Short mmCIF file of C-alpha atoms and ligand atoms in Angstrom, two decimals:
data_model
loop_
_atom_site.label_atom_id
_atom_site.label_comp_id
_atom_site.label_asym_id
_atom_site.label_seq_id
_atom_site.Cartn_x
_atom_site.Cartn_y
_atom_site.Cartn_z
CA UNK Y 218 14.12 26.69 16.65
CA UNK Y 219 12.65 24.56 14.18
CA UNK Y 220 12.39 25.31 10.54
CA UNK Y 221 9.68 26.69 9.17
CA UNK Y 222 7.19 25.06 7.13
CA UNK Y 223 3.76 25.07 5.68
CA UNK Y 224 3.64 21.85 8.47
CA UNK Y 225 4.75 23.76 11.40
CA UNK Y 226 3.41 27.02 10.66
CA UNK Y 227 0.92 27.25 13.43
CA UNK Y 228 4.41 27.87 15.80
CA UNK Y 229 5.17 30.63 13.72
CA UNK Y 230 2.17 33.13 14.38
CA UNK Y 231 3.01 36.47 14.32
CA UNK Y 232 6.65 35.90 12.52
CA UNK Y 233 7.97 36.54 9.35
CA UNK Y 234 8.82 33.12 7.96
CA UNK Y 235 10.74 32.81 4.18
CA UNK Y 236 9.70 29.43 3.03
CA UNK Y 237 11.02 27.76 -1.06
CA UNK Y 238 8.24 25.88 -2.89
CA UNK Y 239 5.63 25.77 -5.56
CA UNK Y 240 3.11 27.71 -6.61
CA UNK Y 241 0.03 25.60 -7.00
CA UNK Y 242 -2.39 27.96 -8.12
CA UNK Y 243 -3.13 31.94 -8.14
CA UNK Y 244 -5.34 34.52 -9.18
CA UNK Y 245 -4.95 38.64 -9.14
CA UNK Y 246 -7.08 41.51 -8.54
CA UNK Y 247 -4.38 44.09 -9.99
CA UNK Y 248 -3.91 45.37 -6.69
CA UNK Y 249 -4.05 41.95 -4.67
CA UNK Y 250 -2.69 38.43 -5.62
CA UNK Y 251 -3.49 35.68 -3.71
CA UNK Y 252 -0.98 32.72 -4.60
CA UNK Y 253 -1.85 29.19 -3.40
CA UNK Y 254 1.67 27.99 -2.29
CA UNK Y 255 2.89 24.92 -1.43
CA UNK Y 256 6.57 23.38 -0.09
CA UNK Y 257 6.03 19.32 0.45
CA UNK Y 258 4.41 19.65 3.75
CA UNK Y 259 1.19 21.03 3.25
CA UNK Y 260 -0.62 24.21 1.17
CA UNK Y 261 -1.30 27.64 2.25
CA UNK Y 262 -2.48 31.29 0.44
CA UNK Y 263 0.08 33.70 0.42
CA UNK Y 264 -1.67 36.96 0.34
CA UNK Y 265 0.11 39.85 -1.88
CA UNK Y 266 -0.63 43.72 -1.90
CA UNK Y 267 0.98 45.97 -4.86
CA UNK Y 268 1.51 48.47 -2.30
CA UNK Y 269 3.89 47.06 0.41
CA UNK Y 270 5.74 45.22 -2.60
CA UNK Y 271 8.58 46.48 -4.96
CA UNK Y 272 7.71 47.04 -8.51
CA UNK Y 273 10.43 43.97 -9.28
CA UNK Y 274 8.95 41.62 -6.97
CA UNK Y 275 5.22 43.13 -7.87
CA UNK Y 276 6.07 42.15 -11.37
CA UNK Y 277 7.57 39.06 -10.71
CA UNK Y 278 4.32 37.65 -9.27
CA UNK Y 279 2.21 39.25 -12.53
CA UNK Y 280 4.93 36.49 -14.80
CA UNK Y 281 4.24 33.66 -12.37
CA UNK Y 282 3.44 30.48 -14.04
CA UNK Y 283 1.39 27.46 -12.28
CA UNK Y 284 4.17 25.09 -10.57
CA UNK Y 285 6.79 27.65 -10.83
CA UNK Y 286 9.48 26.97 -8.00
CA UNK Y 287 9.35 30.20 -5.89
CA UNK Y 288 10.74 31.89 -2.39
CA UNK Y 289 7.86 33.94 -0.34
CA UNK Y 290 8.35 35.83 2.65
CA UNK Y 291 5.86 37.37 4.71
CA UNK Y 292 4.22 37.05 8.06
CA UNK Y 293 2.22 34.28 9.57
CA UNK Y 294 -1.55 35.28 10.34
CA UNK Y 295 -4.62 33.03 12.14
CA UNK Y 296 -7.06 32.42 9.46
CA UNK Y 297 -10.19 30.62 10.69
CA UNK Y 298 -11.41 29.90 6.88
CA UNK Y 299 -7.98 28.37 5.58
CA UNK Y 300 -7.73 24.55 5.93
CA UNK Y 301 -4.61 24.54 7.78
CA UNK Y 302 -6.00 27.24 9.58
CA UNK Y 303 -3.34 29.91 8.99
CA UNK Y 304 -2.34 32.32 6.14
CA UNK Y 305 0.85 34.54 5.13
CA UNK Y 306 0.59 38.20 4.61
CA UNK Y 307 3.27 38.39 1.89
CA UNK Y 308 6.21 40.98 2.39
CA UNK Y 309 8.29 39.75 -0.71
CA UNK Y 310 8.59 37.36 -3.34
CA UNK Y 311 11.52 35.66 -5.80
CA UNK Y 312 10.88 33.22 -8.82
CA UNK Y 313 13.48 30.18 -8.07
CA UNK Y 314 12.52 28.78 -11.85
CA UNK Y 315 9.51 30.07 -13.79
CA UNK Y 316 7.44 27.05 -15.51
CA UNK Y 317 6.12 28.11 -19.52
CA UNK Y 318 2.48 28.93 -19.46
CA UNK Y 319 1.61 24.72 -20.28
CA UNK Y 320 1.55 22.98 -17.36
CA UNK Y 321 -0.35 19.47 -18.52
CA UNK Y 322 -2.74 19.24 -15.17
CA UNK Y 323 -5.22 21.78 -14.82
CA UNK Y 324 -8.79 21.77 -13.06
CA UNK Y 325 -10.37 20.36 -15.78
CA UNK Y 326 -10.92 16.61 -15.30
CA UNK Y 327 -8.34 14.88 -17.21
CA UNK Y 328 -8.72 10.55 -17.92
CA UNK Y 329 -7.08 8.26 -15.92
CA UNK Y 330 -4.75 7.57 -18.76
CA UNK Y 331 -3.51 11.31 -19.56
CA UNK Y 332 -3.02 11.41 -15.71
CA UNK Y 333 -0.80 8.11 -15.86
CA UNK Y 334 1.42 9.55 -18.30
CA UNK Y 335 1.76 12.67 -16.49
CA UNK Y 336 2.68 10.40 -13.27
CA UNK Y 337 5.74 12.48 -12.42
CA UNK Y 338 3.51 15.79 -11.96
CA UNK Y 339 0.05 14.35 -11.37
CA UNK Y 340 2.11 13.27 -7.83
CA UNK Y 341 1.99 17.17 -6.89
CA UNK Y 342 -1.76 17.56 -7.05
CA UNK Y 343 -3.61 17.15 -3.95
CA UNK Y 344 -5.15 14.07 -3.89
CA UNK Y 345 -1.91 12.38 -4.93
CA UNK Y 346 0.00 13.90 -1.99
CA UNK Y 347 -2.11 12.77 0.49
CA UNK Y 348 -2.84 9.27 -0.43
CA UNK Y 349 1.12 9.18 -0.99
CA UNK Y 350 0.98 10.40 2.38
CA UNK Y 351 -1.01 7.93 4.46
CA UNK Y 352 1.22 4.86 2.43
CA UNK Y 353 4.08 6.32 4.28
CA UNK Y 354 2.37 6.28 7.98
CA UNK Y 355 1.14 3.05 7.26
CA UNK Y 356 4.63 1.47 6.15
CA UNK Y 357 6.20 3.49 9.38
CA UNK Y 358 3.35 1.81 11.41
CA UNK Y 359 3.90 -1.64 10.21
CA UNK Y 360 7.81 -1.21 11.26
CA UNK Y 361 6.67 0.12 14.35
CA UNK Y 362 4.33 -2.59 15.16
CA UNK Y 363 6.52 -5.43 13.84
CA UNK Y 364 9.93 -4.65 15.59
CA UNK Y 365 7.29 -4.14 18.82
CA UNK Y 366 6.26 -7.67 18.17
CA UNK Y 367 9.73 -8.93 18.12
CA UNK Y 368 10.24 -9.52 14.49
CA UNK Y 369 13.57 -8.28 12.79
CA UNK Y 370 13.71 -7.06 9.39
CA UNK Y 371 15.03 -9.84 7.05
CA UNK Y 372 15.42 -8.58 3.55
CA UNK Y 373 14.81 -11.23 0.31
CA UNK Y 374 16.20 -11.59 -2.48
CA UNK Y 375 14.22 -10.57 -5.61
CA UNK Y 376 16.33 -12.13 -8.07
CA UNK Y 377 14.89 -15.98 -7.24
CA UNK Y 378 15.21 -19.32 -8.80
CA UNK Y 379 11.43 -20.87 -8.24
CA UNK Y 380 8.37 -19.33 -8.22
CA UNK Y 381 6.55 -18.75 -4.67
CA UNK Y 382 3.13 -18.50 -5.57
CA UNK Y 383 2.89 -20.80 -8.38
CA UNK Y 384 4.53 -20.31 -11.93
CA UNK Y 385 1.76 -18.66 -14.22
CA UNK Y 386 2.95 -15.04 -13.07
CA UNK Y 387 6.29 -15.38 -12.83
CA UNK Y 388 8.81 -12.55 -14.76
CA UNK Y 389 11.17 -14.75 -16.32
CA UNK Y 390 14.78 -13.33 -17.29
CA UNK Y 391 17.89 -14.10 -18.70
CA UNK Y 392 20.80 -14.89 -16.25
CA UNK Y 393 23.96 -14.85 -17.64
CA UNK Y 394 24.62 -17.94 -20.15
CA UNK Y 395 23.06 -20.92 -19.19
CA UNK Y 396 20.57 -19.87 -16.47
CA UNK Y 397 16.74 -18.43 -16.12
CA UNK Y 398 16.49 -16.14 -13.20
CA UNK Y 399 12.57 -15.15 -11.76
CA UNK Y 400 11.52 -11.58 -10.00
CA UNK Y 401 10.59 -12.51 -6.87
CA UNK Y 402 6.54 -13.03 -5.91
CA UNK Y 403 6.75 -13.44 -1.90
CA UNK Y 404 10.37 -13.24 0.32
CA UNK Y 405 7.89 -15.67 2.19
CA UNK Y 406 10.27 -19.15 1.58
CA UNK Y 407 13.49 -16.54 1.85
CA UNK Y 408 11.64 -15.82 5.86
CA UNK Y 409 11.10 -19.55 6.46
CA UNK Y 410 14.60 -20.14 6.34
CA UNK Y 411 15.19 -16.85 8.60
CA UNK Y 412 12.70 -17.76 11.20
CA UNK Y 413 14.96 -20.63 11.78
CA UNK Y 414 18.19 -18.30 13.08
CA UNK Y 415 15.99 -15.50 14.31
CA UNK Y 416 12.75 -16.87 15.01
CA UNK Y 417 10.25 -13.62 14.03
CA UNK Y 418 11.16 -12.18 10.78
CA UNK Y 419 9.61 -9.93 8.11
CA UNK Y 420 10.29 -8.37 5.16
CA UNK Y 421 9.18 -5.41 2.86
CA UNK Y 422 9.46 -4.89 -0.35
CA UNK Y 423 8.64 -4.28 -3.91
CA UNK Y 424 7.28 -8.20 -5.33
CA UNK Y 425 6.40 -9.09 -9.28
CA UNK Y 426 3.48 -10.71 -10.43
CA UNK Y 427 3.01 -10.72 -14.35
CA UNK Y 428 -1.05 -10.31 -14.00
CA UNK Y 429 -2.65 -10.58 -16.86
CA UNK Y 430 -5.88 -9.56 -15.31
CA UNK Y 431 -7.24 -5.59 -15.47
CA UNK Y 432 -8.56 -5.05 -12.46
CA UNK Y 433 -8.51 -2.00 -9.79
CA UNK Y 434 -6.90 -4.61 -7.51
CA UNK Y 435 -4.18 -5.88 -9.30
CA UNK Y 436 -0.58 -4.26 -9.97
CA UNK Y 437 2.49 -5.78 -11.42
CA UNK Y 438 5.03 -4.22 -9.59
CA UNK Y 439 3.68 -3.91 -5.73
CA UNK Y 440 5.31 -3.81 -2.50
CA UNK Y 441 4.59 -6.83 0.19
CA UNK Y 442 5.19 -7.05 3.91
CA UNK Y 443 6.12 -10.51 4.58
CA UNK Y 444 5.99 -11.60 8.20
CA UNK Y 445 6.85 -15.66 9.49
CA UNK Y 446 7.26 -16.31 13.09
CA UNK Y 447 8.56 -20.00 14.71
CA UNK Y 448 6.32 -21.94 16.96
CA UNK Y 449 3.30 -20.30 15.92
CA UNK Y 450 0.00 -21.76 14.30
CA UNK Y 451 -2.77 -20.86 12.55
CA UNK Y 452 -4.91 -18.94 15.03
CA UNK Y 453 -2.20 -17.07 16.64
CA UNK Y 454 -1.04 -16.25 13.47
CA UNK Y 455 -4.42 -14.67 12.61
CA UNK Y 456 -4.39 -12.94 16.01
CA UNK Y 457 -0.81 -10.92 14.67
CA UNK Y 458 -2.21 -10.28 11.59
CA UNK Y 459 -5.88 -8.81 13.39
CA UNK Y 460 -3.19 -6.44 15.42
CA UNK Y 461 -0.96 -5.10 13.04
CA UNK Y 462 -4.33 -3.97 10.75
CA UNK Y 463 -6.15 -2.23 13.96
CA UNK Y 464 -2.65 -0.27 14.82
CA UNK Y 465 -2.41 0.49 11.37
CA UNK Y 466 -6.12 2.32 10.84
CA UNK Y 467 -4.94 3.58 14.42
CA UNK Y 468 -1.63 5.41 13.53
CA UNK Y 469 -3.28 6.41 9.82
CA UNK Y 470 -6.23 8.23 12.16
CA UNK Y 471 -4.12 10.01 14.65
CA UNK Y 472 -1.62 11.34 11.98
CA UNK Y 473 -3.67 11.61 8.60
CA UNK Y 474 -7.02 13.62 9.70
CA UNK Y 475 -6.68 16.39 6.97
CA UNK Y 476 -5.64 13.75 4.09
CA UNK Y 477 -8.26 11.94 4.83
CA UNK Y 478 -10.42 14.78 5.43
CA UNK Y 479 -8.88 16.00 1.09
CA UNK Y 480 -9.68 12.43 0.58
CA UNK Y 481 -12.74 12.61 1.21
CA UNK Y 482 -12.93 9.78 2.88
CA UNK Y 483 -15.66 8.28 5.41
CA UNK Y 484 -13.77 8.58 8.86
CA UNK Y 485 -16.48 6.82 10.97
CA UNK Y 486 -15.92 3.56 8.76
CA UNK Y 487 -12.46 3.59 9.40
CA UNK Y 488 -12.75 4.29 12.98
CA UNK Y 489 -14.85 0.98 13.63
CA UNK Y 490 -11.71 -1.24 12.77
CA UNK Y 491 -11.44 -2.90 16.23
CA UNK Y 492 -10.81 -6.25 17.46
CA UNK Y 493 -12.26 -8.58 17.22
CA UNK Y 494 -12.62 -8.91 13.11
CA UNK Y 495 -15.07 -11.39 11.79
CA UNK Y 496 -14.53 -15.36 11.17
CA UNK Y 497 -15.80 -17.49 8.20
CA UNK Y 498 -14.84 -20.77 7.19
CA UNK Y 499 -14.14 -20.91 3.59
CA UNK Y 500 -17.40 -23.65 3.64
CA UNK Y 501 -19.44 -21.29 5.49
CA UNK Y 502 -18.54 -18.22 3.18
CA UNK Y 503 -19.36 -20.25 0.26
CA UNK Y 504 -22.98 -20.73 2.37
CA UNK Y 505 -23.51 -16.85 2.61
CA UNK Y 506 -22.42 -16.12 -0.67
CA UNK Y 507 -25.32 -18.32 -2.25
CA UNK Y 508 -27.67 -17.29 -0.20
CA UNK Y 509 -26.82 -13.71 -1.54
CA UNK Y 510 -26.71 -14.77 -5.19
CA UNK Y 511 -23.59 -15.90 -5.96
CA UNK Y 512 -23.06 -19.08 -7.99
CA UNK Y 513 -19.78 -19.91 -6.19
CA UNK Y 514 -18.94 -23.68 -6.02
CA UNK Y 515 -18.43 -25.61 -3.37
CA UNK Y 516 -14.74 -25.56 -3.61
CA UNK Y 517 -14.04 -22.57 -5.41
CA UNK Y 518 -11.61 -19.59 -4.60
CA UNK Y 519 -13.48 -16.47 -3.78
CA UNK Y 520 -13.62 -14.32 -6.73
CA UNK Y 521 -13.53 -10.43 -6.86
CA UNK Y 522 -17.20 -10.25 -6.69
CA UNK Y 523 -17.23 -13.01 -3.97
CA UNK Y 524 -15.37 -11.15 -1.74
CA UNK Y 525 -16.78 -7.43 -2.50
CA UNK Y 526 -20.54 -9.45 -1.50
CA UNK Y 527 -19.06 -10.64 1.69
CA UNK Y 528 -17.37 -7.31 2.59
CA UNK Y 529 -20.88 -5.73 2.87
CA UNK Y 530 -22.00 -7.50 5.17
CA UNK Y 531 -19.99 -6.60 8.32
CA UNK Y 532 -18.13 -3.33 8.85
CA UNK Y 533 -15.08 -4.95 10.04
CA UNK Y 534 -12.20 -6.64 8.26
CA UNK Y 535 -13.60 -10.57 7.73
CA UNK Y 536 -10.41 -13.38 8.12
CA UNK Y 537 -11.93 -16.66 5.49
CA UNK Y 538 -10.11 -19.63 6.94
CA UNK Y 539 -9.59 -23.01 5.84
CA UNK Y 540 -10.12 -22.83 2.02
CA UNK Y 541 -10.07 -26.11 -0.25
CA UNK Y 542 -6.69 -26.90 -0.67
CA UNK Y 543 -6.45 -27.71 -4.17
CA UNK Y 544 -7.64 -23.26 -4.44
CA UNK Y 545 -4.20 -22.92 -2.24
CA UNK Y 546 -0.51 -23.07 -2.86
CA UNK Y 547 1.85 -25.86 -2.45
CA UNK Y 548 3.22 -25.16 1.23
CA UNK Y 549 0.14 -24.33 3.69
CA UNK Y 550 -0.24 -27.01 5.95
CA UNK Y 551 -3.57 -29.62 5.55
CA UNK Y 552 -6.21 -28.62 8.96
CA UNK Y 553 -5.76 -31.90 10.55
CA UNK Y 554 -10.01 -32.46 11.02
CA UNK Y 555 -10.20 -31.54 7.75
CA UNK Y 556 -7.53 -32.98 5.50
CA UNK Y 557 -8.62 -31.39 2.39
CA UNK Y 558 -8.55 -28.52 3.47
CA UNK Y 559 -5.62 -26.08 4.69
CA UNK Y 560 -4.19 -24.55 7.93
CA UNK Y 561 -4.63 -20.82 6.39
CA UNK Y 562 -6.78 -17.26 6.18
CA UNK Y 563 -7.50 -14.19 3.62
CA UNK Y 564 -8.00 -11.18 5.27
CA UNK Y 565 -10.69 -9.11 3.48
CA UNK Y 566 -11.23 -5.56 3.75
CA UNK Y 567 -14.66 -4.11 4.62
CA UNK Y 568 -16.58 -1.64 2.10
CA UNK Y 569 -15.72 -3.65 -0.85
CA UNK Y 570 -12.11 -3.67 -1.51
CA UNK Y 571 -11.64 -7.47 -0.63
CA UNK Y 572 -8.23 -9.25 -0.09
CA UNK Y 573 -5.40 -7.42 1.52
CA UNK Y 574 -3.30 -10.01 3.28
CA UNK Y 575 -2.81 -13.62 2.59
CA UNK Y 576 -1.25 -16.17 5.45
CA UNK Y 577 -0.85 -19.89 6.80
CA UNK Y 578 0.80 -22.18 8.82
CA UNK Y 579 3.42 -23.72 6.62
CA UNK Y 580 3.63 -27.61 5.95
CA UNK Y 581 6.64 -28.35 8.24
CA UNK Y 582 6.91 -32.55 7.73
CA UNK Y 583 9.66 -33.32 5.79
CA UNK Y 584 7.52 -36.06 3.91
CA UNK Y 585 5.05 -34.35 3.11
CA UNK Y 586 6.36 -31.47 1.93
CA UNK Y 587 8.09 -33.01 -0.68
CA UNK Y 588 5.02 -35.17 -2.12
CA UNK Y 589 3.55 -31.69 -2.04
CA UNK Y 590 5.36 -29.94 -4.59
CA UNK Y 591 5.57 -33.03 -6.64
CA UNK Y 592 1.51 -32.89 -6.93
CA UNK Y 593 2.34 -29.23 -7.49
CA UNK Y 594 4.23 -30.26 -10.60
CA UNK Y 595 6.81 -28.15 -9.24
CA UNK Y 596 10.67 -29.36 -9.56
CA UNK Y 597 12.00 -30.86 -6.70
CA UNK Y 598 15.68 -29.46 -7.64
CA UNK Y 599 15.39 -25.57 -6.91
CA UNK Y 600 13.15 -26.50 -3.69
CA UNK Y 601 16.14 -28.93 -2.37
CA UNK Y 602 16.96 -26.02 0.43
CA UNK Y 603 13.38 -25.40 1.36
CA UNK Y 604 13.18 -29.21 2.49
CA UNK Y 605 16.53 -28.77 4.26
CA UNK Y 606 14.51 -26.33 6.69
CA UNK Y 607 12.26 -29.62 7.55
CA UNK Y 608 15.10 -31.75 8.06
CA UNK Y 609 17.16 -29.39 10.22
CA UNK Y 610 15.00 -28.76 13.07
CA UNK Y 611 11.80 -28.43 11.73
CA UNK Y 612 8.84 -26.60 13.72
CA UNK Y 613 5.67 -25.41 13.62
CA UNK Y 614 5.83 -22.05 11.95
CA UNK Y 615 3.27 -19.83 10.07
CA UNK Y 616 2.98 -16.28 8.18
CA UNK Y 617 1.53 -14.02 5.92
CA UNK Y 618 2.25 -11.59 3.44
CA UNK Y 619 0.14 -7.62 3.12
CA UNK Y 620 -0.20 -6.08 -0.16
CA UNK Y 621 0.49 -2.53 0.70
CA UNK Y 622 -1.39 -0.96 -2.29
CA UNK Y 623 -4.41 -2.84 -1.51
CA UNK Y 624 -4.36 -1.35 2.22
CA UNK Y 625 -3.66 2.51 0.95
CA UNK Y 626 -6.48 2.00 -1.83
CA UNK Y 627 -9.02 1.19 1.13
CA UNK Y 628 -7.71 3.36 3.95
CA UNK Y 629 -7.92 6.37 1.22
CA UNK Y 630 -10.80 5.04 0.00
CA UNK Y 631 -9.57 5.19 -3.61
CA UNK Y 632 -11.34 3.61 -6.68
CA UNK Y 633 -8.57 1.84 -7.98
CA UNK Y 634 -4.93 0.23 -7.23
CA UNK Y 635 -3.01 2.52 -9.73
CA UNK Y 636 -3.23 5.89 -7.40
CA UNK Y 637 -1.55 4.00 -4.38
CA UNK Y 638 2.05 3.50 -5.51
CA UNK Y 639 4.41 6.43 -7.01
CA UNK Y 640 4.94 4.90 -10.33
CA UNK Y 641 2.10 1.74 -10.53
CA UNK Y 642 3.41 -0.97 -12.91
CA UNK Y 643 0.29 -2.53 -15.20
CA UNK Y 644 -0.21 -5.13 -17.21
CA UNK Y 645 -0.09 -1.82 -20.28
CA UNK Y 646 1.61 0.72 -18.54
CA UNK Y 647 5.02 0.64 -17.47
CA UNK Y 648 6.20 4.50 -17.72
CA UNK Y 649 6.77 7.14 -16.71
O1 LIG S 914 -1.59 -13.92 -1.29
P1 LIG S 914 -0.70 -13.60 -1.61
O2 LIG S 914 -0.54 -14.08 -3.13
O3 LIG S 914 0.58 -14.48 -0.56
C1 LIG S 914 1.69 -14.61 -0.76
O4 LIG S 914 2.44 -14.22 -1.68
C2 LIG S 914 2.53 -15.35 0.68
N1 LIG S 914 3.37 -16.00 0.08
C3 LIG S 914 2.42 -13.91 1.74
C4 LIG S 914 2.77 -14.84 3.08
O5 LIG S 914 2.63 -16.05 3.59
N2 LIG S 914 4.19 -14.36 2.91
O6 LIG S 914 0.15 -12.54 -1.58
C5 LIG S 914 -0.36 -10.99 -0.43
C6 LIG S 914 -1.51 -10.41 -0.63
C7 LIG S 914 -2.42 -10.41 -0.40
O7 LIG S 914 -3.58 -10.58 0.01
C8 LIG S 914 -2.56 -8.64 -1.69
O8 LIG S 914 -2.91 -8.13 -0.59
C9 LIG S 914 -1.14 -8.43 -2.37
O9 LIG S 914 -0.46 -9.21 -1.64
N3 LIG S 914 -1.70 -9.00 -3.39
C10 LIG S 914 -1.30 -7.97 -5.10
N4 LIG S 914 -1.23 -6.91 -4.66
C11 LIG S 914 -1.12 -6.67 -5.79
N5 LIG S 914 -1.43 -6.68 -6.43
C12 LIG S 914 -1.38 -7.76 -7.09
N6 LIG S 914 -0.98 -8.91 -8.21
C13 LIG S 914 -1.55 -8.57 -6.30
N7 LIG S 914 -1.44 -9.86 -6.20
C14 LIG S 914 -1.33 -10.07 -4.47
MG1 LIG S 915 -3.56 -14.19 -1.80
#
């Protein structure tokens, strides 16, 4: 027999259940007490009548304060008006811990700073609950997909001696007496070592960028899934990204309809996320953007506003390919036809969300890669091991990295990335 919970309450119809959780709201007429109860798996209303409860238990109910922890007992009834479809006819009640009468988060509108200061409590709110549950589905969908595609989980280090994605956004720290360490910006370079042993690998963990920008898309600590595969080139690399994103959206649509409804997400927009995605070269993207009024230069990177403009043109994600080499990382392989462009892509999410994935084929020639490191003004010594990978059995290979919070934000339709991670780290926020 499954353990009863709000999420499985339907299988206990007509039966008496006992559940422990929290009181998130209540009101009383003096004779009938309506308790909004949540147990982590969901929310349900418990209705008590004074005539059916002992005096002590009724007194406990009347003393109740928001977010107290409680145990309820009652009979499960169908209720078509309730979002869960059920209601509990209360038979017994007890308080585990009575909260004081000053729970900071009320129904009235709080500003974002107030809510972020109370993030440890805000996480209990319905929207936040829904977002984190969608995040969990996305994480699981990713693991499932990667395993099915033959990738093994290969954990990259967080403390590193060198930069992966450029030196301006590095968190630096003292590493014992003499050395400096940097918090990883992406596990990619280590995955490139991994594929020479395992063929296809992925990592999934926190990465760090000292982003000075205060935007709705940037965190200083966020979760990245990097994937890397040997004998895979640019086109196939994009196909994997496309299939992964389609799979993630499908799993969320299959498992989180209730959460998406709570978030008032337009589900029809997610239902349109099907292969094939749109492909634009950077060159064509610039032409389109200029027609739309952007002042982007021919060899400029796309700004956030440019990405937003482009994504409004299509209802599917967009691959922007073959960026000018000077706006991308040193490790990207050059396009053999247009040698001043790279065999790389960004993947932009629709509805204005913009970049969710960055990927590329990697430079696999020892001498060329060495020269790129020098050209980018990077020191050779910390990259000696990375160059070794091109010395001993180099192969064509490619990979990509997704930003988990960017994907959660897009799928949930949040305004700001700070709601998509349990405890956001921003340029001006390190607490709670
Ligand atoms: O495009 P990026 O910088 O690519 C890399 O780091 C590659 N090494 C990945 C790889 O090829 N294995 O970052 C990848 C993704 C971006 O597309 C974006 O979704 C996310 O990481 N991202 C951020 N998310 C939140 N806050 C930030 N400051 C982010 N910077 C990048
Ligand atoms: Mg990028």
